[in-house]
Amino acid sequence: MYWFPLLMMGIAALVLLAAYMGWGSKPAPIEVGFFIFIFFGLLSLPFYKLTITVTEHYALASFGVGWIKKRVLIKDLDLSTAEIVKLPWYAGIGYRWGSQGTFLNTRPGPALLIKTHNKYDEFFVGTKNGPEIIKVIEQVKTI
């Protein structure tokens, strides 16, 4: 999701340039430009990538620096429910709530959905590497 921080920083740089150059009938002070630049930078920091990690205990998906994440115990995952779902463009990006559960997504397209044994939670992430992640989780569950 590299385009999101680039878009945010591009807009912020344009606002900063407008404040510096005094564009408009009521130009903003340069301090406002700096504030918006910093704000947009901090806003894009949590969303610049989606990392999926499988450890011996957890399946973890986290955005950016790890502030926004979803963690599910490996022993709770029901691999018989694992499926690759195609997310449409209107499903959106980010930490989303949908009819199939809560998912983390950075772009439309394939997503991995694995329900838990209690059916109240799921590991649902947008990724093109779904089959490989299923294999890794299978290997970890057999240990």
mmCIF file of C-alpha atoms in Angstrom:
data_model
loop_
_atom_site.group_PDB
_atom_site.id
_atom_site.type_symbol
_atom_site.label_atom_id
_atom_site.label_comp_id
_atom_site.label_asym_id
_atom_site.label_seq_id
_atom_site.Cartn_x
_atom_site.Cartn_y
_atom_site.Cartn_z
ATOM 1 C CA MET A 1 0.000 0.000 0.000
ATOM 2 C CA TYR A 2 2.890 2.295 -0.824
ATOM 3 C CA TRP A 3 0.593 4.666 -2.741
ATOM 4 C CA PHE A 4 -1.296 5.812 0.389
ATOM 5 C CA PRO A 5 1.673 7.424 2.182
ATOM 6 C CA LEU A 6 2.853 8.893 -1.125
ATOM 7 C CA LEU A 7 -0.570 10.444 -1.706
ATOM 8 C CA MET A 8 -0.769 11.797 1.860
ATOM 9 C CA MET A 9 2.738 13.236 1.749
ATOM 10 C CA GLY A 10 2.104 14.702 -1.718
ATOM 11 C CA ILE A 11 -0.983 16.530 -0.466
ATOM 12 C CA ALA A 12 0.880 17.657 2.635
ATOM 13 C CA ALA A 13 3.814 18.924 0.544
ATOM 14 C CA LEU A 14 1.402 20.850 -1.684
ATOM 15 C CA VAL A 15 -0.237 22.485 1.373
ATOM 16 C CA LEU A 16 3.202 23.314 2.794
ATOM 17 C CA LEU A 17 4.290 24.818 -0.538
ATOM 18 C CA ALA A 18 1.059 26.836 -0.764
ATOM 19 C CA ALA A 19 1.624 28.195 2.751
ATOM 20 C CA TYR A 20 5.266 29.009 1.979
ATOM 21 C CA MET A 21 4.483 30.698 -1.342
ATOM 22 C CA GLY A 22 1.425 32.528 0.029
ATOM 23 C CA TRP A 23 -0.963 31.161 -2.598
ATOM 24 C CA GLY A 24 -4.646 32.049 -2.369
ATOM 25 C CA SER A 25 -6.597 35.108 -1.319
ATOM 26 C CA LYS A 26 -6.048 34.284 2.396
ATOM 27 C CA PRO A 27 -2.797 32.325 2.563
ATOM 28 C CA ALA A 28 -2.278 30.040 5.541
ATOM 29 C CA PRO A 29 0.652 30.744 7.863
ATOM 30 C CA ILE A 30 3.697 28.545 7.328
ATOM 31 C CA GLU A 31 3.107 26.990 10.777
ATOM 32 C CA VAL A 32 -0.220 25.592 9.543
ATOM 33 C CA GLY A 33 1.561 24.109 6.539
ATOM 34 C CA PHE A 34 4.118 22.412 8.802
ATOM 35 C CA PHE A 35 1.364 21.130 11.105
ATOM 36 C CA ILE A 36 -0.564 19.600 8.199
ATOM 37 C CA PHE A 37 2.650 18.083 6.789
ATOM 38 C CA ILE A 38 3.433 16.409 10.134
ATOM 39 C CA PHE A 39 -0.206 15.350 10.648
ATOM 40 C CA PHE A 40 -0.454 13.672 7.233
ATOM 41 C CA GLY A 41 2.912 11.996 7.793
ATOM 42 C CA LEU A 42 1.739 10.544 11.096
ATOM 43 C CA LEU A 43 -1.573 9.560 9.497
ATOM 44 C CA SER A 44 0.151 7.536 6.789
ATOM 45 C CA LEU A 45 2.672 5.885 9.144
ATOM 46 C CA PRO A 46 0.353 3.111 10.395
ATOM 47 C CA PHE A 47 -0.817 2.114 6.905
ATOM 48 C CA TYR A 48 2.228 1.922 4.657
ATOM 49 C CA LYS A 49 2.388 -1.910 4.615
ATOM 50 C CA LEU A 50 0.608 -5.042 5.805
ATOM 51 C CA THR A 51 2.780 -7.664 7.460
ATOM 52 C CA ILE A 52 1.535 -11.201 8.044
ATOM 53 C CA THR A 53 3.497 -13.223 10.600
ATOM 54 C CA VAL A 54 2.954 -16.811 11.711
ATOM 55 C CA THR A 55 4.668 -17.879 14.938
ATOM 56 C CA GLU A 56 4.329 -21.100 16.894
ATOM 57 C CA HIS A 57 1.452 -19.564 18.885
ATOM 58 C CA TYR A 58 -0.154 -16.812 16.776
ATOM 59 C CA ALA A 59 -1.172 -15.750 13.303
ATOM 60 C CA LEU A 60 -0.652 -11.991 13.270
ATOM 61 C CA ALA A 61 -1.466 -9.354 10.680
ATOM 62 C CA SER A 62 -0.319 -5.793 11.338
ATOM 63 C CA PHE A 63 -0.318 -2.518 9.468
ATOM 64 C CA GLY A 64 2.732 -0.265 9.195
ATOM 65 C CA VAL A 65 4.630 0.073 12.442
ATOM 66 C CA GLY A 66 2.284 -2.347 14.221
ATOM 67 C CA TRP A 67 -0.171 -0.007 15.918
ATOM 68 C CA ILE A 68 -3.137 -1.637 14.167
ATOM 69 C CA LYS A 69 -3.097 -5.431 14.266
ATOM 70 C CA LYS A 70 -5.162 -8.581 14.458
ATOM 71 C CA ARG A 71 -3.876 -11.621 16.328
ATOM 72 C CA VAL A 72 -5.434 -15.097 16.480
ATOM 73 C CA LEU A 73 -4.130 -18.161 18.315
ATOM 74 C CA ILE A 74 -2.910 -20.846 15.905
ATOM 75 C CA LYS A 75 -4.597 -23.585 17.961
ATOM 76 C CA ASP A 76 -7.954 -21.797 17.530
ATOM 77 C CA LEU A 77 -7.786 -21.704 13.710
ATOM 78 C CA ASP A 78 -9.997 -24.236 11.898
ATOM 79 C CA LEU A 79 -8.061 -24.954 8.703
ATOM 80 C CA SER A 80 -11.014 -26.864 7.236
ATOM 81 C CA THR A 81 -12.689 -23.451 6.777
ATOM 82 C CA ALA A 82 -9.675 -21.878 5.043
ATOM 83 C CA GLU A 83 -10.595 -20.281 1.738
ATOM 84 C CA ILE A 84 -9.355 -17.672 -0.682
ATOM 85 C CA VAL A 85 -11.975 -14.931 -1.085
ATOM 86 C CA LYS A 86 -11.945 -12.281 -3.804
ATOM 87 C CA LEU A 87 -12.536 -8.853 -2.263
ATOM 88 C CA PRO A 88 -14.193 -6.331 -4.605
ATOM 89 C CA TRP A 89 -12.863 -2.799 -4.949
ATOM 90 C CA TYR A 90 -15.738 -1.393 -2.864
ATOM 91 C CA ALA A 91 -14.719 -3.521 0.154
ATOM 92 C CA GLY A 92 -12.194 -0.771 0.841
ATOM 93 C CA ILE A 93 -8.770 -0.749 2.408
ATOM 94 C CA GLY A 94 -7.672 -0.651 6.019
ATOM 95 C CA TYR A 95 -9.164 -2.342 9.065
ATOM 96 C CA ARG A 96 -12.612 -3.225 7.737
ATOM 97 C CA TRP A 97 -15.805 -4.829 8.983
ATOM 98 C CA GLY A 98 -17.656 -6.940 6.422
ATOM 99 C CA SER A 99 -20.303 -9.616 6.209
ATOM 100 C CA GLN A 100 -17.682 -12.374 6.557
ATOM 101 C CA GLY A 101 -15.878 -10.759 9.485
ATOM 102 C CA THR A 102 -13.222 -8.209 10.334
ATOM 103 C CA PHE A 103 -10.394 -7.997 7.820
ATOM 104 C CA LEU A 104 -7.193 -6.105 7.145
ATOM 105 C CA ASN A 105 -6.752 -5.120 3.541
ATOM 106 C CA THR A 106 -4.422 -3.007 1.439
ATOM 107 C CA ARG A 107 -5.948 -3.536 -2.001
ATOM 108 C CA PRO A 108 -8.839 -5.242 -3.769
ATOM 109 C CA GLY A 109 -8.331 -8.826 -4.853
ATOM 110 C CA PRO A 110 -7.586 -12.110 -3.106
ATOM 111 C CA ALA A 111 -7.859 -12.486 0.657
ATOM 112 C CA LEU A 112 -7.315 -15.366 3.062
ATOM 113 C CA LEU A 113 -10.213 -16.248 5.370
ATOM 114 C CA ILE A 114 -9.796 -18.828 8.149
ATOM 115 C CA LYS A 115 -12.524 -19.135 10.781
ATOM 116 C CA THR A 116 -11.787 -20.213 14.347
ATOM 117 C CA HIS A 117 -13.221 -23.289 16.038
ATOM 118 C CA ASN A 118 -15.636 -21.150 18.079
ATOM 119 C CA LYS A 119 -16.826 -19.358 14.867
ATOM 120 C CA TYR A 120 -16.740 -15.980 16.673
ATOM 121 C CA ASP A 121 -13.409 -14.835 15.287
ATOM 122 C CA GLU A 122 -11.438 -15.231 12.089
ATOM 123 C CA PHE A 123 -8.075 -14.599 10.485
ATOM 124 C CA PHE A 124 -9.090 -12.550 7.448
ATOM 125 C CA VAL A 125 -6.381 -10.652 5.550
ATOM 126 C CA GLY A 126 -5.964 -9.369 2.021
ATOM 127 C CA THR A 127 -3.047 -11.229 0.457
ATOM 128 C CA LYS A 128 -2.073 -12.931 -2.767
ATOM 129 C CA ASN A 129 -0.010 -15.444 -0.743
ATOM 130 C CA GLY A 130 -2.971 -17.229 0.855
ATOM 131 C CA PRO A 131 -2.040 -20.817 -0.131
ATOM 132 C CA GLU A 132 1.505 -20.379 1.203
ATOM 133 C CA ILE A 133 0.209 -18.976 4.509
ATOM 134 C CA ILE A 134 -2.167 -21.936 4.863
ATOM 135 C CA LYS A 135 0.769 -24.334 4.368
ATOM 136 C CA VAL A 136 2.837 -22.527 7.006
ATOM 137 C CA ILE A 137 -0.043 -22.634 9.495
ATOM 138 C CA GLU A 138 -0.514 -26.359 8.794
ATOM 139 C CA GLN A 139 3.174 -26.951 9.481
ATOM 140 C CA VAL A 140 3.046 -24.969 12.730
ATOM 141 C CA LYS A 141 -0.096 -26.808 13.910
ATOM 142 C CA THR A 142 1.606 -30.201 13.487
ATOM 143 C CA ILE A 143 4.493 -29.214 15.758
#
